[in-house]
PDB file of C-alpha atoms and ligand atoms in Angstrom:
ATOM      1  CA  UNK P   1      10.962 -29.963  -5.167  1.00 97.00           C
ATOM      2  CA  UNK P   2      14.143 -27.968  -5.703  1.00 97.00           C
ATOM      3  CA  UNK P   3      12.860 -24.569  -5.873  1.00 98.00           C
ATOM      4  CA  UNK P   4       9.915 -22.640  -4.410  1.00 98.00           C
ATOM      5  CA  UNK P   5       8.690 -19.254  -5.714  1.00 98.00           C
ATOM      6  CA  UNK P   6       5.466 -19.982  -7.680  1.00 98.00           C
ATOM      7  CA  UNK P   7       2.441 -22.125  -7.155  1.00 98.00           C
ATOM      8  CA  UNK P   8       3.429 -24.279 -10.143  1.00 98.00           C
ATOM      9  CA  UNK P   9       6.375 -25.471  -7.976  1.00 98.00           C
ATOM     10  CA  UNK P  10       3.837 -27.220  -5.723  1.00 98.00           C
ATOM     11  CA  UNK P  11       2.172 -28.973  -8.613  1.00 97.00           C
ATOM     12  CA  UNK P  12      -1.522 -29.814  -8.108  1.00 97.00           C
ATOM     13  CA  UNK P  13      -2.774 -27.203  -5.537  1.00 98.00           C
ATOM     14  CA  UNK P  14      -5.606 -29.422  -4.483  1.00 97.00           C
ATOM     15  CA  UNK P  15      -3.130 -32.066  -3.360  1.00 98.00           C
ATOM     16  CA  UNK P  16      -0.939 -29.434  -1.592  1.00 98.00           C
ATOM     17  CA  UNK P  17      -3.993 -28.249   0.407  1.00 98.00           C
ATOM     18  CA  UNK P  18      -4.748 -31.762   1.344  1.00 98.00           C
ATOM     19  CA  UNK P  19      -1.093 -32.146   2.541  1.00 98.00           C
ATOM     20  CA  UNK P  20      -1.522 -28.952   4.335  1.00 98.00           C
ATOM     21  CA  UNK P  21      -4.647 -30.317   6.088  1.00 98.00           C
ATOM     22  CA  UNK P  22      -2.815 -33.536   6.956  1.00 98.00           C
ATOM     23  CA  UNK P  23       0.054 -31.749   8.537  1.00 98.00           C
ATOM     24  CA  UNK P  24      -2.132 -29.392  10.431  1.00 98.00           C
ATOM     25  CA  UNK P  25      -3.895 -32.439  11.956  1.00 98.00           C
ATOM     26  CA  UNK P  26      -0.525 -33.789  12.968  1.00 98.00           C
ATOM     27  CA  UNK P  27       2.381 -31.352  12.470  1.00 97.00           C
ATOM     28  CA  UNK P  28       5.009 -33.838  13.863  1.00 98.00           C
ATOM     29  CA  UNK P  29       4.021 -36.695  11.601  1.00 98.00           C
ATOM     30  CA  UNK P  30       7.127 -36.387   9.478  1.00 98.00           C
ATOM     31  CA  UNK P  31       9.553 -35.584  12.269  1.00 98.00           C
ATOM     32  CA  UNK P  32      12.011 -38.356  11.158  1.00 98.00           C
ATOM     33  CA  UNK P  33      12.258 -36.910   7.609  1.00 98.00           C
ATOM     34  CA  UNK P  34      14.745 -34.126   8.659  1.00 98.00           C
ATOM     35  CA  UNK P  35      16.932 -35.998  11.142  1.00 98.00           C
ATOM     36  CA  UNK P  36      20.593 -34.811  10.730  1.00 98.00           C
ATOM     37  CA  UNK P  37      19.575 -32.370   8.160  1.00 98.00           C
ATOM     38  CA  UNK P  38      20.095 -28.615   8.447  1.00 98.00           C
ATOM     39  CA  UNK P  39      17.793 -25.881   7.098  1.00 98.00           C
ATOM     40  CA  UNK P  40      19.590 -22.391   6.759  1.00 98.00           C
ATOM     41  CA  UNK P  41      17.339 -19.371   6.867  1.00 98.00           C
ATOM     42  CA  UNK P  42      19.039 -16.299   5.469  1.00 98.00           C
ATOM     43  CA  UNK P  43      17.557 -12.842   6.217  1.00 97.00           C
ATOM     44  CA  UNK P  44      18.542  -9.771   4.307  1.00 96.00           C
ATOM     45  CA  UNK P  45      15.474  -7.955   5.786  1.00 95.00           C
ATOM     46  CA  UNK P  46      13.450  -7.816   9.008  1.00 95.00           C
ATOM     47  CA  UNK P  47      10.817 -10.371   9.722  1.00 97.00           C
ATOM     48  CA  UNK P  48       8.597 -11.578  12.632  1.00 98.00           C
ATOM     49  CA  UNK P  49       6.178 -14.170  11.084  1.00 98.00           C
ATOM     50  CA  UNK P  50       8.493 -15.637   8.350  1.00 98.00           C
ATOM     51  CA  UNK P  51      11.440 -15.990  10.934  1.00 98.00           C
ATOM     52  CA  UNK P  52       9.492 -17.738  13.500  1.00 98.00           C
ATOM     53  CA  UNK P  53       7.009 -19.817  11.462  1.00 98.00           C
ATOM     54  CA  UNK P  54       9.719 -21.258   9.131  1.00 98.00           C
ATOM     55  CA  UNK P  55      12.113 -22.172  11.969  1.00 98.00           C
ATOM     56  CA  UNK P  56       9.154 -23.893  13.590  1.00 98.00           C
ATOM     57  CA  UNK P  57       8.390 -25.761  10.406  1.00 98.00           C
ATOM     58  CA  UNK P  58      11.800 -27.114  10.069  1.00 98.00           C
ATOM     59  CA  UNK P  59      11.776 -28.030  13.665  1.00 98.00           C
ATOM     60  CA  UNK P  60       8.506 -29.971  13.114  1.00 98.00           C
ATOM     61  CA  UNK P  61      10.299 -31.935  10.487  1.00 98.00           C
ATOM     62  CA  UNK P  62      13.125 -32.808  12.785  1.00 98.00           C
ATOM     63  CA  UNK P  63      15.740 -30.512  11.235  1.00 98.00           C
ATOM     64  CA  UNK P  64      18.442 -28.449  12.665  1.00 98.00           C
ATOM     65  CA  UNK P  65      17.863 -24.814  11.912  1.00 98.00           C
ATOM     66  CA  UNK P  66      20.606 -21.965  11.457  1.00 98.00           C
ATOM     67  CA  UNK P  67      19.258 -18.484  11.105  1.00 98.00           C
ATOM     68  CA  UNK P  68      21.637 -15.757   9.645  1.00 97.00           C
ATOM     69  CA  UNK P  69      20.819 -12.056   9.661  1.00 96.00           C
ATOM     70  CA  UNK P  70      22.992 -10.831   6.876  1.00 93.00           C
ATOM     71  CA  UNK P  71      22.903  -7.226   8.234  1.00 89.00           C
ATOM     72  CA  UNK P  72      23.626  -8.089  11.864  1.00 91.00           C
ATOM     73  CA  UNK P  73      26.878 -10.040  12.353  1.00 86.00           C
ATOM     74  CA  UNK P  74      27.776 -11.209   8.886  1.00 92.00           C
ATOM     75  CA  UNK P  75      30.030  -9.298   6.463  1.00 93.00           C
ATOM     76  CA  UNK P  76      28.228  -6.806   4.317  1.00 93.00           C
ATOM     77  CA  UNK P  77      27.717  -8.565   0.939  1.00 94.00           C
ATOM     78  CA  UNK P  78      28.171  -7.216  -2.475  1.00 95.00           C
ATOM     79  CA  UNK P  79      25.632  -8.755  -4.835  1.00 92.00           C
ATOM     80  CA  UNK P  80      26.570  -7.556  -8.277  1.00 91.00           C
ATOM     81  CA  UNK P  81      29.366  -9.113 -10.330  1.00 93.00           C
ATOM     82  CA  UNK P  82      32.042  -6.675 -11.665  1.00 95.00           C
ATOM     83  CA  UNK P  83      31.869  -4.070  -9.064  1.00 96.00           C
ATOM     84  CA  UNK P  84      35.388  -2.823  -7.620  1.00 98.00           C
ATOM     85  CA  UNK P  85      34.926  -3.699  -3.886  1.00 97.00           C
ATOM     86  CA  UNK P  86      36.550  -0.680  -2.366  1.00 97.00           C
ATOM     87  CA  UNK P  87      33.429   0.407  -0.278  1.00 96.00           C
ATOM     88  CA  UNK P  88      31.851  -0.966   2.932  1.00 94.00           C
ATOM     89  CA  UNK P  89      31.138  -4.467   1.355  1.00 95.00           C
ATOM     90  CA  UNK P  90      33.729  -7.070   2.571  1.00 95.00           C
ATOM     91  CA  UNK P  91      32.507 -10.260   0.853  1.00 96.00           C
ATOM     92  CA  UNK P  92      30.827 -11.140  -2.421  1.00 97.00           C
ATOM     93  CA  UNK P  93      27.677 -13.288  -2.687  1.00 96.00           C
ATOM     94  CA  UNK P  94      29.620 -15.413  -5.098  1.00 96.00           C
ATOM     95  CA  UNK P  95      31.800 -16.700  -2.336  1.00 97.00           C
ATOM     96  CA  UNK P  96      29.314 -16.481   0.438  1.00 97.00           C
ATOM     97  CA  UNK P  97      26.671 -18.632  -1.167  1.00 98.00           C
ATOM     98  CA  UNK P  98      28.811 -21.824  -1.685  1.00 98.00           C
ATOM     99  CA  UNK P  99      30.286 -21.312   1.917  1.00 98.00           C
ATOM    100  CA  UNK P 100      26.902 -21.112   3.344  1.00 98.00           C
ATOM    101  CA  UNK P 101      25.527 -23.928   1.315  1.00 98.00           C
ATOM    102  CA  UNK P 102      28.311 -26.210   2.491  1.00 98.00           C
ATOM    103  CA  UNK P 103      26.828 -26.130   6.075  1.00 98.00           C
ATOM    104  CA  UNK P 104      23.333 -26.981   5.188  1.00 98.00           C
ATOM    105  CA  UNK P 105      20.906 -29.129   3.164  1.00 98.00           C
ATOM    106  CA  UNK P 106      18.053 -26.624   2.344  1.00 98.00           C
ATOM    107  CA  UNK P 107      18.213 -22.868   2.174  1.00 98.00           C
ATOM    108  CA  UNK P 108      15.429 -20.295   2.753  1.00 98.00           C
ATOM    109  CA  UNK P 109      16.066 -16.720   1.517  1.00 98.00           C
ATOM    110  CA  UNK P 110      14.377 -13.457   2.463  1.00 98.00           C
ATOM    111  CA  UNK P 111      15.407 -10.476   0.291  1.00 96.00           C
ATOM    112  CA  UNK P 112      13.137  -7.554  -0.630  1.00 94.00           C
ATOM    113  CA  UNK P 113      12.923  -5.394  -3.749  1.00 96.00           C
ATOM    114  CA  UNK P 114      15.574  -2.564  -3.503  1.00 95.00           C
ATOM    115  CA  UNK P 115      13.605  -0.273  -5.784  1.00 96.00           C
ATOM    116  CA  UNK P 116      16.979   0.645  -7.481  1.00 93.00           C
ATOM    117  CA  UNK P 117      15.747  -0.668 -10.810  1.00 93.00           C
ATOM    118  CA  UNK P 118      12.572  -2.598 -11.972  1.00 96.00           C
ATOM    119  CA  UNK P 119      14.741  -4.784 -14.153  1.00 95.00           C
ATOM    120  CA  UNK P 120      16.935  -5.968 -11.261  1.00 93.00           C
ATOM    121  CA  UNK P 121      14.085  -6.522  -8.904  1.00 97.00           C
ATOM    122  CA  UNK P 122      11.817  -8.386 -11.474  1.00 97.00           C
ATOM    123  CA  UNK P 123      14.713 -10.447 -12.484  1.00 96.00           C
ATOM    124  CA  UNK P 124      14.917 -11.861  -8.831  1.00 96.00           C
ATOM    125  CA  UNK P 125      18.868 -11.541  -9.221  1.00 93.00           C
ATOM    126  CA  UNK P 126      19.659 -12.381  -5.510  1.00 95.00           C
ATOM    127  CA  UNK P 127      17.611 -15.509  -5.010  1.00 97.00           C
ATOM    128  CA  UNK P 128      18.352 -16.639  -8.505  1.00 97.00           C
ATOM    129  CA  UNK P 129      22.150 -16.569  -7.521  1.00 96.00           C
ATOM    130  CA  UNK P 130      21.247 -18.831  -4.523  1.00 98.00           C
ATOM    131  CA  UNK P 131      19.355 -21.177  -6.940  1.00 98.00           C
ATOM    132  CA  UNK P 132      22.225 -21.033  -9.412  1.00 97.00           C
ATOM    133  CA  UNK P 133      25.124 -21.353  -7.129  1.00 97.00           C
ATOM    134  CA  UNK P 134      24.261 -23.167  -3.892  1.00 98.00           C
ATOM    135  CA  UNK P 135      23.634 -26.546  -5.240  1.00 98.00           C
ATOM    136  CA  UNK P 136      20.901 -26.932  -2.675  1.00 98.00           C
ATOM    137  CA  UNK P 137      16.992 -26.609  -2.687  1.00 98.00           C
ATOM    138  CA  UNK P 138      16.146 -23.036  -2.196  1.00 98.00           C
ATOM    139  CA  UNK P 139      12.918 -21.472  -1.110  1.00 98.00           C
ATOM    140  CA  UNK P 140      11.702 -17.896  -1.156  1.00 98.00           C
ATOM    141  CA  UNK P 141      10.776 -16.424   2.347  1.00 98.00           C
ATOM    142  CA  UNK P 142       9.723 -13.313   0.332  1.00 98.00           C
ATOM    143  CA  UNK P 143      11.902 -12.254  -2.460  1.00 97.00           C
ATOM    144  CA  UNK P 144      11.984  -9.221  -4.666  1.00 97.00           C
ATOM    145  CA  UNK P 145       8.611  -9.985  -6.438  1.00 98.00           C
ATOM    146  CA  UNK P 146       7.057 -12.872  -4.610  1.00 98.00           C
ATOM    147  CA  UNK P 147       5.938 -14.087  -1.225  1.00 98.00           C
ATOM    148  CA  UNK P 148       4.913 -17.642  -1.879  1.00 98.00           C
ATOM    149  CA  UNK P 149       4.819 -19.025   1.780  1.00 98.00           C
ATOM    150  CA  UNK P 150       2.354 -16.213   2.634  1.00 98.00           C
ATOM    151  CA  UNK P 151       0.111 -16.863  -0.423  1.00 98.00           C
ATOM    152  CA  UNK P 152       0.058 -20.519   0.351  1.00 99.00           C
ATOM    153  CA  UNK P 153      -0.873 -19.807   3.889  1.00 99.00           C
ATOM    154  CA  UNK P 154      -3.483 -17.320   2.664  1.00 98.00           C
ATOM    155  CA  UNK P 155      -5.021 -20.187   0.360  1.00 98.00           C
ATOM    156  CA  UNK P 156      -4.954 -22.695   3.167  1.00 98.00           C
ATOM    157  CA  UNK P 157      -6.873 -20.160   5.396  1.00 98.00           C
ATOM    158  CA  UNK P 158      -9.373 -19.482   2.564  1.00 98.00           C
ATOM    159  CA  UNK P 159      -9.928 -23.187   2.121  1.00 98.00           C
ATOM    160  CA  UNK P 160     -10.551 -23.614   5.857  1.00 98.00           C
ATOM    161  CA  UNK P 161     -13.091 -20.659   6.108  1.00 98.00           C
ATOM    162  CA  UNK P 162     -14.891 -20.671   2.755  1.00 98.00           C
ATOM    163  CA  UNK P 163     -18.604 -21.187   2.870  1.00 98.00           C
ATOM    164  CA  UNK P 164     -19.198 -21.723  -0.873  1.00 98.00           C
ATOM    165  CA  UNK P 165     -17.220 -23.991  -3.235  1.00 97.00           C
ATOM    166  CA  UNK P 166     -16.123 -21.014  -5.303  1.00 98.00           C
ATOM    167  CA  UNK P 167     -15.733 -17.873  -3.065  1.00 98.00           C
ATOM    168  CA  UNK P 168     -15.268 -14.242  -4.307  1.00 98.00           C
ATOM    169  CA  UNK P 169     -12.044 -13.206  -3.030  1.00 99.00           C
ATOM    170  CA  UNK P 170     -11.216  -9.479  -3.561  1.00 99.00           C
ATOM    171  CA  UNK P 171      -7.700  -8.090  -3.047  1.00 99.00           C
ATOM    172  CA  UNK P 172      -7.775  -4.322  -2.435  1.00 99.00           C
ATOM    173  CA  UNK P 173      -4.934  -1.723  -2.475  1.00 98.00           C
ATOM    174  CA  UNK P 174      -4.960   0.422   0.651  1.00 98.00           C
ATOM    175  CA  UNK P 175      -2.969   3.443   1.605  1.00 98.00           C
ATOM    176  CA  UNK P 176       0.431   3.469   3.360  1.00 98.00           C
ATOM    177  CA  UNK P 177       2.886   6.068   4.101  1.00 96.00           C
ATOM    178  CA  UNK P 178       5.969   4.232   2.676  1.00 96.00           C
ATOM    179  CA  UNK P 179       6.751   2.546  -0.618  1.00 97.00           C
ATOM    180  CA  UNK P 180       6.308  -1.195  -0.169  1.00 98.00           C
ATOM    181  CA  UNK P 181       7.165  -4.080  -2.544  1.00 98.00           C
ATOM    182  CA  UNK P 182       4.759  -5.799  -4.764  1.00 98.00           C
ATOM    183  CA  UNK P 183       5.615  -9.359  -3.692  1.00 98.00           C
ATOM    184  CA  UNK P 184       2.564  -9.956  -1.501  1.00 98.00           C
ATOM    185  CA  UNK P 185       0.011  -8.794  -3.952  1.00 98.00           C
ATOM    186  CA  UNK P 186       1.865 -10.344  -6.951  1.00 98.00           C
ATOM    187  CA  UNK P 187       1.780 -13.804  -5.164  1.00 98.00           C
ATOM    188  CA  UNK P 188      -1.526 -13.520  -3.713  1.00 98.00           C
ATOM    189  CA  UNK P 189      -2.962 -12.839  -7.335  1.00 98.00           C
ATOM    190  CA  UNK P 190      -0.969 -15.472  -8.817  1.00 98.00           C
ATOM    191  CA  UNK P 191      -1.936 -18.050  -6.224  1.00 98.00           C
ATOM    192  CA  UNK P 192      -5.852 -17.020  -6.295  1.00 98.00           C
ATOM    193  CA  UNK P 193      -5.737 -17.292 -10.086  1.00 98.00           C
ATOM    194  CA  UNK P 194      -4.260 -20.827  -9.830  1.00 98.00           C
ATOM    195  CA  UNK P 195      -6.869 -21.838  -7.170  1.00 98.00           C
ATOM    196  CA  UNK P 196     -10.646 -22.383  -7.483  1.00 96.00           C
ATOM    197  CA  UNK P 197     -11.875 -18.973  -6.459  1.00 98.00           C
ATOM    198  CA  UNK P 198     -13.422 -15.950  -8.166  1.00 98.00           C
ATOM    199  CA  UNK P 199     -10.639 -13.452  -7.884  1.00 98.00           C
ATOM    200  CA  UNK P 200     -10.835  -9.633  -8.408  1.00 98.00           C
ATOM    201  CA  UNK P 201      -8.277  -7.045  -7.475  1.00 98.00           C
ATOM    202  CA  UNK P 202      -8.938  -3.395  -7.146  1.00 98.00           C
ATOM    203  CA  UNK P 203      -6.472  -0.444  -7.011  1.00 98.00           C
ATOM    204  CA  UNK P 204      -6.162   3.171  -7.951  1.00 98.00           C
ATOM    205  CA  UNK P 205      -4.879   3.797 -11.671  1.00 97.00           C
ATOM    206  CA  UNK P 206      -1.083   3.363 -11.988  1.00 97.00           C
ATOM    207  CA  UNK P 207      -1.109   0.287  -9.464  1.00 98.00           C
ATOM    208  CA  UNK P 208      -1.805  -2.334 -12.223  1.00 98.00           C
ATOM    209  CA  UNK P 209       0.115  -5.709 -11.417  1.00 98.00           C
ATOM    210  CA  UNK P 210       2.638  -7.157 -13.619  1.00 98.00           C
ATOM    211  CA  UNK P 211       1.087  -9.627 -16.297  1.00 98.00           C
ATOM    212  CA  UNK P 212       3.649 -12.246 -15.221  1.00 98.00           C
ATOM    213  CA  UNK P 213       1.309 -12.618 -12.095  1.00 98.00           C
ATOM    214  CA  UNK P 214      -1.970 -11.640 -13.172  1.00 98.00           C
ATOM    215  CA  UNK P 215      -2.106 -12.580 -16.911  1.00 98.00           C
ATOM    216  CA  UNK P 216      -4.887 -10.604 -18.861  1.00 97.00           C
ATOM    217  CA  UNK P 217      -6.736  -9.747 -15.610  1.00 98.00           C
ATOM    218  CA  UNK P 218      -7.392  -6.018 -15.392  1.00 98.00           C
ATOM    219  CA  UNK P 219      -8.051  -4.344 -12.136  1.00 98.00           C
ATOM    220  CA  UNK P 220     -11.551  -2.926 -11.119  1.00 98.00           C
ATOM    221  CA  UNK P 221     -10.771   0.689 -10.333  1.00 98.00           C
ATOM    222  CA  UNK P 222     -13.999   1.318  -8.526  1.00 98.00           C
ATOM    223  CA  UNK P 223     -13.158  -0.223  -5.053  1.00 98.00           C
ATOM    224  CA  UNK P 224     -16.815  -0.249  -3.947  1.00 98.00           C
ATOM    225  CA  UNK P 225     -18.073  -2.105  -6.988  1.00 98.00           C
ATOM    226  CA  UNK P 226     -15.217  -4.564  -6.491  1.00 98.00           C
ATOM    227  CA  UNK P 227     -16.128  -5.300  -2.790  1.00 98.00           C
ATOM    228  CA  UNK P 228     -19.821  -6.006  -3.771  1.00 98.00           C
ATOM    229  CA  UNK P 229     -20.719  -9.553  -2.703  1.00 98.00           C
ATOM    230  CA  UNK P 230     -16.998 -10.422  -1.579  1.00 98.00           C
ATOM    231  CA  UNK P 231     -16.497 -13.492   0.539  1.00 98.00           C
ATOM    232  CA  UNK P 232     -12.982 -12.606   1.578  1.00 99.00           C
ATOM    233  CA  UNK P 233     -11.386  -9.161   1.510  1.00 99.00           C
ATOM    234  CA  UNK P 234      -7.635  -9.097   1.256  1.00 99.00           C
ATOM    235  CA  UNK P 235      -6.187  -5.672   1.988  1.00 98.00           C
ATOM    236  CA  UNK P 236      -2.574  -4.762   0.997  1.00 98.00           C
ATOM    237  CA  UNK P 237      -0.651  -1.751   0.058  1.00 98.00           C
ATOM    238  CA  UNK P 238       1.814  -1.879  -2.807  1.00 98.00           C
ATOM    239  CA  UNK P 239       3.955   0.710  -4.579  1.00 98.00           C
ATOM    240  CA  UNK P 240       3.737   1.438  -8.350  1.00 98.00           C
ATOM    241  CA  UNK P 241       4.798  -1.828 -10.250  1.00 98.00           C
ATOM    242  CA  UNK P 242       5.641   0.293 -13.243  1.00 97.00           C
ATOM    243  CA  UNK P 243       3.648  -1.674 -15.830  1.00 97.00           C
ATOM    244  CA  UNK P 244       2.156   1.256 -17.530  1.00 92.00           C
ATOM    245  CA  UNK P 245       4.886   3.826 -16.719  1.00 94.00           C
ATOM    246  CA  UNK P 246       8.152   2.183 -15.941  1.00 95.00           C
ATOM    247  CA  UNK P 247       9.610   5.485 -14.751  1.00 96.00           C
ATOM    248  CA  UNK P 248       7.119   5.361 -11.804  1.00 97.00           C
ATOM    249  CA  UNK P 249       8.313   1.969 -10.635  1.00 98.00           C
ATOM    250  CA  UNK P 250       8.494   2.002  -6.712  1.00 97.00           C
ATOM    251  CA  UNK P 251       6.829   5.331  -6.247  1.00 97.00           C
ATOM    252  CA  UNK P 252       3.851   6.008  -3.932  1.00 98.00           C
ATOM    253  CA  UNK P 253       1.301   7.474  -6.398  1.00 98.00           C
ATOM    254  CA  UNK P 254      -1.612   7.796  -3.884  1.00 97.00           C
ATOM    255  CA  UNK P 255      -2.207   8.158  -0.329  1.00 97.00           C
ATOM    256  CA  UNK P 256      -5.973   8.348  -0.745  1.00 98.00           C
ATOM    257  CA  UNK P 257      -7.514   7.405   2.677  1.00 98.00           C
ATOM    258  CA  UNK P 258     -10.938   6.520   1.086  1.00 98.00           C
ATOM    259  CA  UNK P 259      -9.251   3.274   0.067  1.00 98.00           C
ATOM    260  CA  UNK P 260      -8.631   2.339   3.780  1.00 98.00           C
ATOM    261  CA  UNK P 261     -10.844  -0.745   4.690  1.00 98.00           C
ATOM    262  CA  UNK P 262     -13.334   0.209   7.220  1.00 98.00           C
ATOM    263  CA  UNK P 263     -16.898  -1.084   8.348  1.00 98.00           C
ATOM    264  CA  UNK P 264     -18.591   1.021   5.506  1.00 98.00           C
ATOM    265  CA  UNK P 265     -16.426  -0.945   3.040  1.00 98.00           C
ATOM    266  CA  UNK P 266     -17.065  -4.242   4.683  1.00 98.00           C
ATOM    267  CA  UNK P 267     -20.869  -3.636   4.745  1.00 98.00           C
ATOM    268  CA  UNK P 268     -20.793  -3.788   0.872  1.00 98.00           C
ATOM    269  CA  UNK P 269     -19.512  -7.417   1.080  1.00 98.00           C
ATOM    270  CA  UNK P 270     -21.240 -10.792   1.706  1.00 98.00           C
ATOM    271  CA  UNK P 271     -20.302 -10.359   5.408  1.00 98.00           C
ATOM    272  CA  UNK P 272     -16.765 -11.097   4.180  1.00 98.00           C
ATOM    273  CA  UNK P 273     -13.727 -12.300   6.178  1.00 98.00           C
ATOM    274  CA  UNK P 274     -10.966  -9.745   6.419  1.00 99.00           C
ATOM    275  CA  UNK P 275      -7.476 -10.838   5.657  1.00 99.00           C
ATOM    276  CA  UNK P 276      -4.022  -9.168   5.774  1.00 98.00           C
ATOM    277  CA  UNK P 277      -0.524 -10.762   5.772  1.00 98.00           C
ATOM    278  CA  UNK P 278       0.789  -8.439   8.613  1.00 98.00           C
ATOM    279  CA  UNK P 279       2.470  -6.328   9.796  1.00 98.00           C
ATOM    280  CA  UNK P 280      -0.280  -3.972   9.233  1.00 98.00           C
ATOM    281  CA  UNK P 281      -0.664  -0.278  10.033  1.00 98.00           C
ATOM    282  CA  UNK P 282      -3.890   0.184  11.768  1.00 98.00           C
ATOM    283  CA  UNK P 283      -6.196   3.088  10.561  1.00 98.00           C
ATOM    284  CA  UNK P 284      -4.162   3.480   7.294  1.00 98.00           C
ATOM    285  CA  UNK P 285      -4.781   0.025   5.770  1.00 98.00           C
ATOM    286  CA  UNK P 286      -7.666  -1.009   7.973  1.00 98.00           C
ATOM    287  CA  UNK P 287      -9.784   0.334  10.788  1.00 98.00           C
ATOM    288  CA  UNK P 288      -9.456  -0.939  14.416  1.00 98.00           C
ATOM    289  CA  UNK P 289     -13.017  -2.161  14.340  1.00 98.00           C
ATOM    290  CA  UNK P 290     -12.503  -4.239  11.042  1.00 98.00           C
ATOM    291  CA  UNK P 291      -9.186  -5.914  12.147  1.00 98.00           C
ATOM    292  CA  UNK P 292     -10.567  -6.650  15.648  1.00 98.00           C
ATOM    293  CA  UNK P 293     -14.046  -8.009  14.360  1.00 98.00           C
ATOM    294  CA  UNK P 294     -14.798 -11.819  14.640  1.00 98.00           C
ATOM    295  CA  UNK P 295     -14.516 -11.957  10.860  1.00 98.00           C
ATOM    296  CA  UNK P 296     -10.858 -10.926  10.922  1.00 98.00           C
ATOM    297  CA  UNK P 297      -8.595 -13.847   9.840  1.00 98.00           C
ATOM    298  CA  UNK P 298      -5.272 -12.078  10.390  1.00 98.00           C
ATOM    299  CA  UNK P 299      -4.145 -14.422  13.295  1.00 98.00           C
ATOM    300  CA  UNK P 300      -5.373 -17.620  11.627  1.00 98.00           C
ATOM    301  CA  UNK P 301      -3.608 -16.518   8.450  1.00 98.00           C
ATOM    302  CA  UNK P 302      -0.289 -15.947  10.425  1.00 98.00           C
ATOM    303  CA  UNK P 303      -0.594 -19.154  12.174  1.00 98.00           C
ATOM    304  CA  UNK P 304      -0.987 -21.008   8.940  1.00 98.00           C
ATOM    305  CA  UNK P 305       2.491 -19.749   7.929  1.00 98.00           C
ATOM    306  CA  UNK P 306       3.766 -22.699  10.063  1.00 98.00           C
ATOM    307  CA  UNK P 307       1.620 -25.074   7.901  1.00 98.00           C
ATOM    308  CA  UNK P 308       2.659 -23.806   4.536  1.00 98.00           C
ATOM    309  CA  UNK P 309       6.414 -23.763   5.461  1.00 98.00           C
ATOM    310  CA  UNK P 310       6.004 -27.350   6.830  1.00 98.00           C
ATOM    311  CA  UNK P 311       4.568 -28.592   3.460  1.00 98.00           C
ATOM    312  CA  UNK P 312       7.162 -26.856   1.450  1.00 98.00           C
ATOM    313  CA  UNK P 313      10.274 -27.919   3.440  1.00 98.00           C
ATOM    314  CA  UNK P 314       8.823 -31.537   3.647  1.00 98.00           C
ATOM    315  CA  UNK P 315       8.576 -31.532  -0.182  1.00 98.00           C
ATOM    316  CA  UNK P 316      12.234 -30.380  -0.455  1.00 98.00           C
ATOM    317  CA  UNK P 317      13.392 -33.023   2.122  1.00 98.00           C
ATOM    318  CA  UNK P 318      11.600 -35.852   0.232  1.00 98.00           C
ATOM    319  CA  UNK P 319      13.528 -34.661  -2.986  1.00 97.00           C
ATOM    320  CA  UNK P 320      17.153 -34.665  -1.291  1.00 97.00           C
TER     321      UNK P 320
HETATM  322  N1   CP V 401       3.804 -11.617   6.649  1.00 83.12           N
HETATM  323  C1   CP V 401       5.150 -11.701   6.845  1.00 83.12           C
HETATM  324  O1   CP V 401       5.883 -12.210   5.971  1.00 83.12           O
HETATM  325  O2   CP V 401       5.542 -11.128   7.931  1.00 83.12           O
HETATM  326  P1   CP V 401       7.066 -10.948   8.402  1.00 83.12           P
HETATM  327  O3   CP V 401       7.604  -9.863   7.405  1.00 83.12           O
HETATM  328  O4   CP V 401       7.030 -10.419   9.783  1.00 83.12           O
HETATM  329  O5   CP V 401       7.918 -12.141   8.164  1.00 83.12           O
END
């Protein structure tokens, strides 16, 4: 496996879940695979879980790990070709990528949507330059439109906790004070639609996800109706994807607090588990009592980030 952005890159998801279970049972089983190999993790944005879990995953596989925070200690990078570099950016990505790749065997990249243009974000221009110019396997640690390591960890968690063969999984939009990317909901929807679950998503009008990730699936605009009978409730905020009105891309269209997941919402479900990728703003996205309940899976989900990353890096090491 040379690239990891979408569930299709893993192939058969059932097999990938079996591999995840095998690794969870013995996370050091493949420690000789990464001997004398180096994993470079490049962060254009802040991170807690991705930074720690991906380092741990590479170490599980016996790799050396280098972590680079582009905005702290490296030269500021220009990412667009053709720009006259007379501003504060001292180095171009087109030189930086081959230099960085010369020091490593596998590259992970974290780069958020910039909300400057929908076209630029949805073309995944930054991570695609790494894929094109590094000559190394590249995986997304959340890029402009996707967060596949998170979605895979979420799927592993659902597999571990599900009580029926085909559980009902409901992703609900929830309010947030700032404009957030669509990477997590895009990937969660894409992975759930590829998995053996009954997937529904609910959001206010204007927040419809891009068909690239949801196909023909339309949202249920009535949140309470969507939550009825849910086995898993996955809360997440996202800004306007600009599908119906491209001019609204990246805007906050609603801060309606009725969408916050509280115990009244959870009472509509089939005693559902609560999920969120973290970090989460309490009492905006979810009430204290719901996130602290025994049915909250936010910590197991975060812990499974180590497992999803171990499977992905292992697959990349095997194809070197
Ligand atoms: N869920 C997630 O990716 O968390 P971080 O932003 O802290 O890495």
